[in-house]
Each structure stands twice: as structure tokens, then as C-alpha cells.
Amino acid sequence: MPLPAGLQAAVMRADGGLGNRSTSGSEVGAVETEVRIPGRRCIAWLRAASLYMMIAVVMALAACGSSGDSSPAPTPGATVTSFSTRPSSPASATPASVAEAARQDAVAAYLGMWKADAQASHTADWRASYLSRYASGEALQVLTGGLYADHANGLVAQGEPVNNPTVTSVSPTNSPTSVMVSDCSDSRNWLRHKADGSPFTDTPGGSRRIIAEVRKHTDGLWRVTQFGVAAVGSC
């Protein structure tokens, strides 16, 4: 499956700004992290050299019809009130309805992850238990790592990103356990400031292409497992 032209991963430092909003090292320099979050941070696949390579691997795994995340599911915390989890599809459901339900659940988990991250960013709460309801594995590490960097540097955020996700593929076809999501996320209304009120100017955000993998876990819930973000103006 060919990848969109121009899609690139970026690994940012905490003293290099929040993804599409870079800042000087003199303003933020106490803590470094390998990953950033869209709007507030530009995220790369953890320990990956290229988003192209990682997405190719994810697509290959999806094509093999993986049966879902076999690792223990993270303990769900308090959920974000703006999202609820739909019950699992009944046993009598048709393959088409099961596939459609999986698509909806995966998109809900993806959107829930960004709402949860935005909520946690308002206080830089990197230990927020509700993050694990919507993200696991590398995706959860990205979220908590970026929030911890903001916490250590005295930064909090206001607002939240505007997301427009679409499902690009599901696997297996009739009873999906893995869903690929493509999004054009607008982070212009998700900005950071110093928690103590001291001077800090965040660079305006913009529209970024995001590709994410959402998987059904052993507890029956869908969570984002990994995602990558392209540069501002990529969508």
C-alpha cells in the first residue's frame, strides 16, 4: 500500500517546542524527550528512524490478519466524560455490522485519546489515569512523555485540537481487531503557556497529517497503539 507523498516523522526535543510551535532553549530546557504531540508536540514513532518504515510495518502486520493485542491491557482509569464506550456487538451481528462497529469504536478511541490528552495538558498531568483508556504501548508512552516534559518545564496548555479522522483499512476484514486511521488535525487552538504566568510565547499551530493504528485489546476495548505525525501544512 503506497504511502502519501511528503509524510515524514519528526523527533523533537522538549526544549525545541511543541511540534509545530518551536521555542528557544532559553525558554524551555529543563527536560528532554524523544517524542512530541501534535498541536503541542510533533510525534514520531518511538525509537523509529522513519515514519515511512513504521507505517509499512504496521500495514504488513495488518495484512497478516493479526488477532489483536495479546499483551495485558492497561488498567482503565476514569474516562473522559465527552466520550462513552459502546457495548460489544451482539453475537448475532452480521460480518458487515461487526466491521462497521469496529470502525466506529476505533475512531471513537482515536478521538477519545486526543480529548484525553488535551484534558491532561491543561494541568500537564502526565499521570492522568484516563489516558490509558484510549492509548496503550508506544502511543501511551508518547502522551505521558510529552506531558511529563511540559510538567517539568512548568508549561500547561489551553484548548484542544480539531480532528477529522477517517478509517483507511481494517484487518481482518469481517471481524477487525486492527484499524488504521488517517487524520488531518488542526492544532491552532491548542497552545501552551507558563503555569506561573511568566513570559512564554507559543508558535501558532496548523494542520498536520496523522496516521494511527487502533487495536482491540484483550479487555474488549479499542486503544491507539502507535501513531505518527507529519509537518504543519501536510493536509
mmCIF file of C-alpha atoms in Angstrom:
data_model
loop_
_atom_site.group_PDB
_atom_site.id
_atom_site.type_symbol
_atom_site.label_atom_id
_atom_site.label_comp_id
_atom_site.label_asym_id
_atom_site.label_seq_id
_atom_site.Cartn_x
_atom_site.Cartn_y
_atom_site.Cartn_z
ATOM 1 C CA MET A 1 0.000 0.000 0.000
ATOM 2 C CA PRO A 2 1.717 3.255 -1.129
ATOM 3 C CA LEU A 3 2.230 5.960 1.467
ATOM 4 C CA PRO A 4 1.116 9.558 0.945
ATOM 5 C CA ALA A 5 3.846 11.704 -0.575
ATOM 6 C CA GLY A 6 5.566 14.086 1.811
ATOM 7 C CA LEU A 7 4.611 12.310 5.016
ATOM 8 C CA GLN A 8 7.552 12.492 7.406
ATOM 9 C CA ALA A 9 8.199 11.609 11.010
ATOM 10 C CA ALA A 10 9.897 14.102 13.282
ATOM 11 C CA VAL A 11 11.553 13.598 16.643
ATOM 12 C CA MET A 12 11.543 16.768 18.673
ATOM 13 C CA ARG A 13 13.211 17.786 21.932
ATOM 14 C CA ALA A 14 11.232 19.308 24.780
ATOM 15 C CA ASP A 15 13.400 22.416 24.540
ATOM 16 C CA GLY A 16 12.637 22.547 20.826
ATOM 17 C CA GLY A 17 8.980 23.325 21.195
ATOM 18 C CA LEU A 18 5.620 21.657 20.828
ATOM 19 C CA GLY A 19 5.691 20.092 17.430
ATOM 20 C CA ASN A 20 4.564 22.876 15.136
ATOM 21 C CA ARG A 21 5.417 25.558 17.675
ATOM 22 C CA SER A 22 9.121 25.683 18.356
ATOM 23 C CA THR A 23 10.585 27.643 21.232
ATOM 24 C CA SER A 24 14.098 28.616 22.147
ATOM 25 C CA GLY A 25 16.216 26.567 24.514
ATOM 26 C CA SER A 26 16.412 29.502 26.913
ATOM 27 C CA GLU A 27 12.656 29.369 27.427
ATOM 28 C CA VAL A 28 12.221 25.638 27.836
ATOM 29 C CA GLY A 29 15.253 23.496 28.534
ATOM 30 C CA ALA A 30 14.957 21.501 31.711
ATOM 31 C CA VAL A 31 13.800 18.206 30.308
ATOM 32 C CA GLU A 32 14.288 16.409 27.010
ATOM 33 C CA THR A 33 12.087 13.771 25.433
ATOM 34 C CA GLU A 34 12.246 11.816 22.181
ATOM 35 C CA VAL A 35 8.638 12.413 21.200
ATOM 36 C CA ARG A 36 6.255 15.296 20.793
ATOM 37 C CA ILE A 37 2.480 15.568 20.455
ATOM 38 C CA PRO A 38 0.544 17.186 17.570
ATOM 39 C CA GLY A 39 -0.568 20.692 18.401
ATOM 40 C CA ARG A 40 1.596 20.656 21.473
ATOM 41 C CA ARG A 41 4.161 18.182 20.168
ATOM 42 C CA CYS A 42 5.204 16.689 16.825
ATOM 43 C CA ILE A 43 5.204 12.934 17.432
ATOM 44 C CA ALA A 44 7.370 10.292 15.924
ATOM 45 C CA TRP A 45 7.093 6.553 16.287
ATOM 46 C CA LEU A 46 9.138 5.697 19.394
ATOM 47 C CA ARG A 47 12.642 4.533 18.596
ATOM 48 C CA ALA A 48 11.866 4.637 14.861
ATOM 49 C CA ALA A 49 14.059 6.169 12.184
ATOM 50 C CA SER A 50 11.282 6.741 9.676
ATOM 51 C CA LEU A 51 7.502 7.072 9.698
ATOM 52 C CA TYR A 52 7.511 5.500 6.262
ATOM 53 C CA MET A 53 9.207 2.389 7.639
ATOM 54 C CA MET A 54 6.943 2.088 10.676
ATOM 55 C CA ILE A 55 3.705 2.554 8.723
ATOM 56 C CA ALA A 56 4.895 -0.019 6.199
ATOM 57 C CA VAL A 57 5.471 -2.460 9.073
ATOM 58 C CA VAL A 58 2.033 -1.712 10.541
ATOM 59 C CA MET A 59 0.388 -2.233 7.160
ATOM 60 C CA ALA A 60 2.233 -5.519 6.725
ATOM 61 C CA LEU A 61 1.118 -6.715 10.154
ATOM 62 C CA ALA A 62 -2.465 -5.693 9.429
ATOM 63 C CA ALA A 63 -2.364 -7.615 6.141
ATOM 64 C CA CYS A 64 -1.369 -10.748 8.058
ATOM 65 C CA GLY A 65 -4.682 -10.564 9.954
ATOM 66 C CA SER A 66 -3.332 -10.154 13.460
ATOM 67 C CA SER A 67 -5.908 -11.170 16.031
ATOM 68 C CA GLY A 68 -5.375 -8.199 18.327
ATOM 69 C CA ASP A 69 -3.081 -7.118 21.109
ATOM 70 C CA SER A 70 -2.027 -10.168 23.094
ATOM 71 C CA SER A 71 -0.329 -8.198 25.844
ATOM 72 C CA PRO A 72 -2.234 -7.472 29.055
ATOM 73 C CA ALA A 73 -4.492 -4.480 28.644
ATOM 74 C CA PRO A 74 -3.687 -1.440 30.764
ATOM 75 C CA THR A 75 -5.940 -0.876 33.729
ATOM 76 C CA PRO A 76 -8.679 1.535 32.613
ATOM 77 C CA GLY A 77 -8.856 4.739 34.601
ATOM 78 C CA ALA A 78 -11.564 7.348 34.813
ATOM 79 C CA THR A 79 -12.979 8.032 31.363
ATOM 80 C CA VAL A 80 -13.205 11.419 29.714
ATOM 81 C CA THR A 81 -16.802 12.475 30.105
ATOM 82 C CA SER A 82 -17.183 13.602 26.497
ATOM 83 C CA PHE A 83 -16.785 10.032 25.259
ATOM 84 C CA SER A 84 -18.503 6.775 26.151
ATOM 85 C CA THR A 85 -17.736 3.227 25.137
ATOM 86 C CA ARG A 86 -20.305 1.364 23.068
ATOM 87 C CA PRO A 87 -21.088 -2.207 24.141
ATOM 88 C CA SER A 88 -19.571 -5.011 22.093
ATOM 89 C CA SER A 89 -21.506 -6.154 19.042
ATOM 90 C CA PRO A 90 -24.006 -8.953 19.762
ATOM 91 C CA ALA A 91 -23.102 -12.469 18.687
ATOM 92 C CA SER A 92 -25.880 -12.415 16.081
ATOM 93 C CA ALA A 93 -24.424 -9.429 14.244
ATOM 94 C CA THR A 94 -23.540 -9.832 10.569
ATOM 95 C CA PRO A 95 -19.912 -9.507 9.376
ATOM 96 C CA ALA A 96 -20.748 -6.146 7.807
ATOM 97 C CA SER A 97 -22.242 -4.788 11.029
ATOM 98 C CA VAL A 98 -19.316 -6.141 13.077
ATOM 99 C CA ALA A 99 -16.843 -4.424 10.740
ATOM 100 C CA GLU A 100 -18.773 -1.159 10.888
ATOM 101 C CA ALA A 101 -18.934 -1.322 14.684
ATOM 102 C CA ALA A 102 -15.169 -1.861 14.781
ATOM 103 C CA ARG A 103 -14.643 1.191 12.592
ATOM 104 C CA GLN A 104 -16.810 3.325 14.851
ATOM 105 C CA ASP A 105 -15.166 2.037 18.029
ATOM 106 C CA ALA A 106 -11.676 2.640 16.631
ATOM 107 C CA VAL A 107 -12.486 6.205 15.586
ATOM 108 C CA ALA A 108 -14.093 6.864 18.981
ATOM 109 C CA ALA A 109 -10.946 5.605 20.712
ATOM 110 C CA TYR A 110 -8.756 7.782 18.469
ATOM 111 C CA LEU A 111 -10.800 10.908 19.151
ATOM 112 C CA GLY A 112 -11.004 9.999 22.823
ATOM 113 C CA MET A 113 -7.225 9.823 23.005
ATOM 114 C CA TRP A 114 -6.808 13.407 21.802
ATOM 115 C CA LYS A 115 -9.569 14.687 24.066
ATOM 116 C CA ALA A 116 -7.955 12.900 26.992
ATOM 117 C CA ASP A 117 -4.541 14.293 26.101
ATOM 118 C CA ALA A 118 -5.924 17.807 25.738
ATOM 119 C CA GLN A 119 -7.647 17.490 29.113
ATOM 120 C CA ALA A 120 -4.430 16.306 30.759
ATOM 121 C CA SER A 121 -2.428 19.062 29.028
ATOM 122 C CA HIS A 122 -4.419 21.762 30.834
ATOM 123 C CA THR A 123 -2.559 20.816 34.019
ATOM 124 C CA ALA A 124 0.335 18.860 32.427
ATOM 125 C CA ASP A 125 -0.940 15.812 34.301
ATOM 126 C CA TRP A 126 1.337 13.118 32.891
ATOM 127 C CA ARG A 127 -0.043 10.587 35.394
ATOM 128 C CA ALA A 128 -3.704 11.036 34.364
ATOM 129 C CA SER A 129 -5.243 7.579 34.652
ATOM 130 C CA TYR A 130 -7.809 8.159 31.901
ATOM 131 C CA LEU A 131 -5.077 8.299 29.244
ATOM 132 C CA SER A 132 -4.762 4.504 29.382
ATOM 133 C CA ARG A 133 -8.433 4.140 28.438
ATOM 134 C CA TYR A 134 -7.662 5.400 24.927
ATOM 135 C CA ALA A 135 -3.970 4.673 24.362
ATOM 136 C CA SER A 136 -1.551 1.840 25.099
ATOM 137 C CA GLY A 137 2.003 0.798 24.298
ATOM 138 C CA GLU A 138 4.063 3.303 22.335
ATOM 139 C CA ALA A 139 1.157 5.724 21.921
ATOM 140 C CA LEU A 140 0.665 5.957 25.691
ATOM 141 C CA GLN A 141 4.408 6.437 26.201
ATOM 142 C CA VAL A 142 4.327 9.328 23.730
ATOM 143 C CA LEU A 143 1.460 11.027 25.532
ATOM 144 C CA THR A 144 2.833 10.646 29.046
ATOM 145 C CA GLY A 145 6.370 11.524 27.952
ATOM 146 C CA GLY A 146 5.273 14.781 26.374
ATOM 147 C CA LEU A 147 3.082 15.690 29.329
ATOM 148 C CA TYR A 148 5.915 14.965 31.730
ATOM 149 C CA ALA A 149 8.235 17.263 29.753
ATOM 150 C CA ASP A 150 5.652 20.060 29.969
ATOM 151 C CA HIS A 151 5.176 19.414 33.696
ATOM 152 C CA ALA A 152 8.922 19.580 34.330
ATOM 153 C CA ASN A 153 9.229 22.779 32.305
ATOM 154 C CA GLY A 154 6.288 24.497 34.013
ATOM 155 C CA LEU A 155 4.076 24.530 30.922
ATOM 156 C CA VAL A 156 0.347 23.918 30.617
ATOM 157 C CA ALA A 157 -1.943 24.183 27.612
ATOM 158 C CA GLN A 158 -5.274 25.693 26.698
ATOM 159 C CA GLY A 159 -7.794 24.455 24.157
ATOM 160 C CA GLU A 160 -7.687 21.222 22.185
ATOM 161 C CA PRO A 161 -7.040 20.090 18.608
ATOM 162 C CA VAL A 162 -9.729 19.748 15.962
ATOM 163 C CA ASN A 163 -9.629 16.276 14.405
ATOM 164 C CA ASN A 164 -11.141 14.870 11.206
ATOM 165 C CA PRO A 165 -10.321 11.146 11.222
ATOM 166 C CA THR A 166 -11.229 8.604 8.568
ATOM 167 C CA VAL A 167 -10.668 4.846 8.503
ATOM 168 C CA THR A 168 -8.271 3.746 5.772
ATOM 169 C CA SER A 169 -8.121 -0.010 6.398
ATOM 170 C CA VAL A 170 -9.305 -2.751 8.743
ATOM 171 C CA SER A 171 -7.952 -6.224 9.477
ATOM 172 C CA PRO A 172 -9.253 -8.910 9.394
ATOM 173 C CA THR A 173 -11.977 -7.712 7.047
ATOM 174 C CA ASN A 174 -15.044 -9.403 8.592
ATOM 175 C CA SER A 175 -14.081 -9.145 12.255
ATOM 176 C CA PRO A 176 -11.492 -6.361 12.608
ATOM 177 C CA THR A 177 -9.076 -6.211 15.506
ATOM 178 C CA SER A 178 -6.803 -3.615 13.901
ATOM 179 C CA VAL A 179 -7.905 -0.371 12.255
ATOM 180 C CA MET A 180 -5.745 2.218 10.501
ATOM 181 C CA VAL A 181 -6.901 5.831 10.846
ATOM 182 C CA SER A 182 -5.846 8.882 8.844
ATOM 183 C CA ASP A 183 -6.496 12.348 10.237
ATOM 184 C CA CYS A 184 -5.987 15.988 9.374
ATOM 185 C CA SER A 185 -5.583 17.583 12.800
ATOM 186 C CA ASP A 186 -5.730 21.344 13.340
ATOM 187 C CA SER A 187 -3.783 22.450 16.421
ATOM 188 C CA ARG A 188 -4.101 26.231 16.073
ATOM 189 C CA ASN A 189 -6.366 26.444 19.120
ATOM 190 C CA TRP A 190 -4.202 24.214 21.321
ATOM 191 C CA LEU A 191 -1.461 26.406 22.799
ATOM 192 C CA ARG A 192 0.850 26.310 25.795
ATOM 193 C CA HIS A 193 1.712 28.947 28.376
ATOM 194 C CA LYS A 194 3.733 29.119 31.585
ATOM 195 C CA ALA A 195 1.766 27.854 34.561
ATOM 196 C CA ASP A 196 3.250 30.564 36.806
ATOM 197 C CA GLY A 197 2.326 33.347 34.407
ATOM 198 C CA SER A 198 5.896 34.158 33.387
ATOM 199 C CA PRO A 199 6.506 35.168 29.744
ATOM 200 C CA PHE A 200 6.240 32.433 27.152
ATOM 201 C CA THR A 201 5.082 32.637 23.550
ATOM 202 C CA ASP A 202 3.955 29.532 21.746
ATOM 203 C CA THR A 203 4.193 29.481 17.958
ATOM 204 C CA PRO A 204 0.785 29.053 16.285
ATOM 205 C CA GLY A 205 -0.037 25.533 15.175
ATOM 206 C CA GLY A 206 -1.594 24.330 11.962
ATOM 207 C CA SER A 207 -2.912 21.350 10.050
ATOM 208 C CA ARG A 208 -0.953 18.106 10.236
ATOM 209 C CA ARG A 209 -1.470 14.675 8.728
ATOM 210 C CA ILE A 210 -1.659 11.918 11.369
ATOM 211 C CA ILE A 211 -1.652 8.181 10.748
ATOM 212 C CA ALA A 212 -2.568 5.933 13.679
ATOM 213 C CA GLU A 213 -3.109 2.278 14.426
ATOM 214 C CA VAL A 214 -6.011 1.415 16.746
ATOM 215 C CA ARG A 215 -6.307 -2.123 18.100
ATOM 216 C CA LYS A 216 -8.888 -4.121 20.003
ATOM 217 C CA HIS A 217 -7.394 -5.231 23.318
ATOM 218 C CA THR A 218 -7.981 -8.322 25.411
ATOM 219 C CA ASP A 219 -10.491 -6.461 27.601
ATOM 220 C CA GLY A 220 -12.638 -5.769 24.533
ATOM 221 C CA LEU A 221 -11.790 -2.062 24.358
ATOM 222 C CA TRP A 222 -10.136 -0.260 21.450
ATOM 223 C CA ARG A 223 -6.988 1.796 22.049
ATOM 224 C CA VAL A 224 -4.479 3.653 19.897
ATOM 225 C CA THR A 225 -1.212 1.707 19.963
ATOM 226 C CA GLN A 226 1.016 3.929 17.807
ATOM 227 C CA PHE A 227 0.792 6.966 15.593
ATOM 228 C CA GLY A 228 2.922 9.321 13.521
ATOM 229 C CA VAL A 229 2.566 12.999 12.653
ATOM 230 C CA ALA A 230 3.706 14.923 9.582
ATOM 231 C CA ALA A 231 4.768 18.567 9.345
ATOM 232 C CA VAL A 232 2.463 21.598 9.523
ATOM 233 C CA GLY A 233 0.720 22.078 6.203
ATOM 234 C CA SER A 234 0.781 18.370 5.297
ATOM 235 C CA CYS A 235 -3.005 18.268 4.958
#
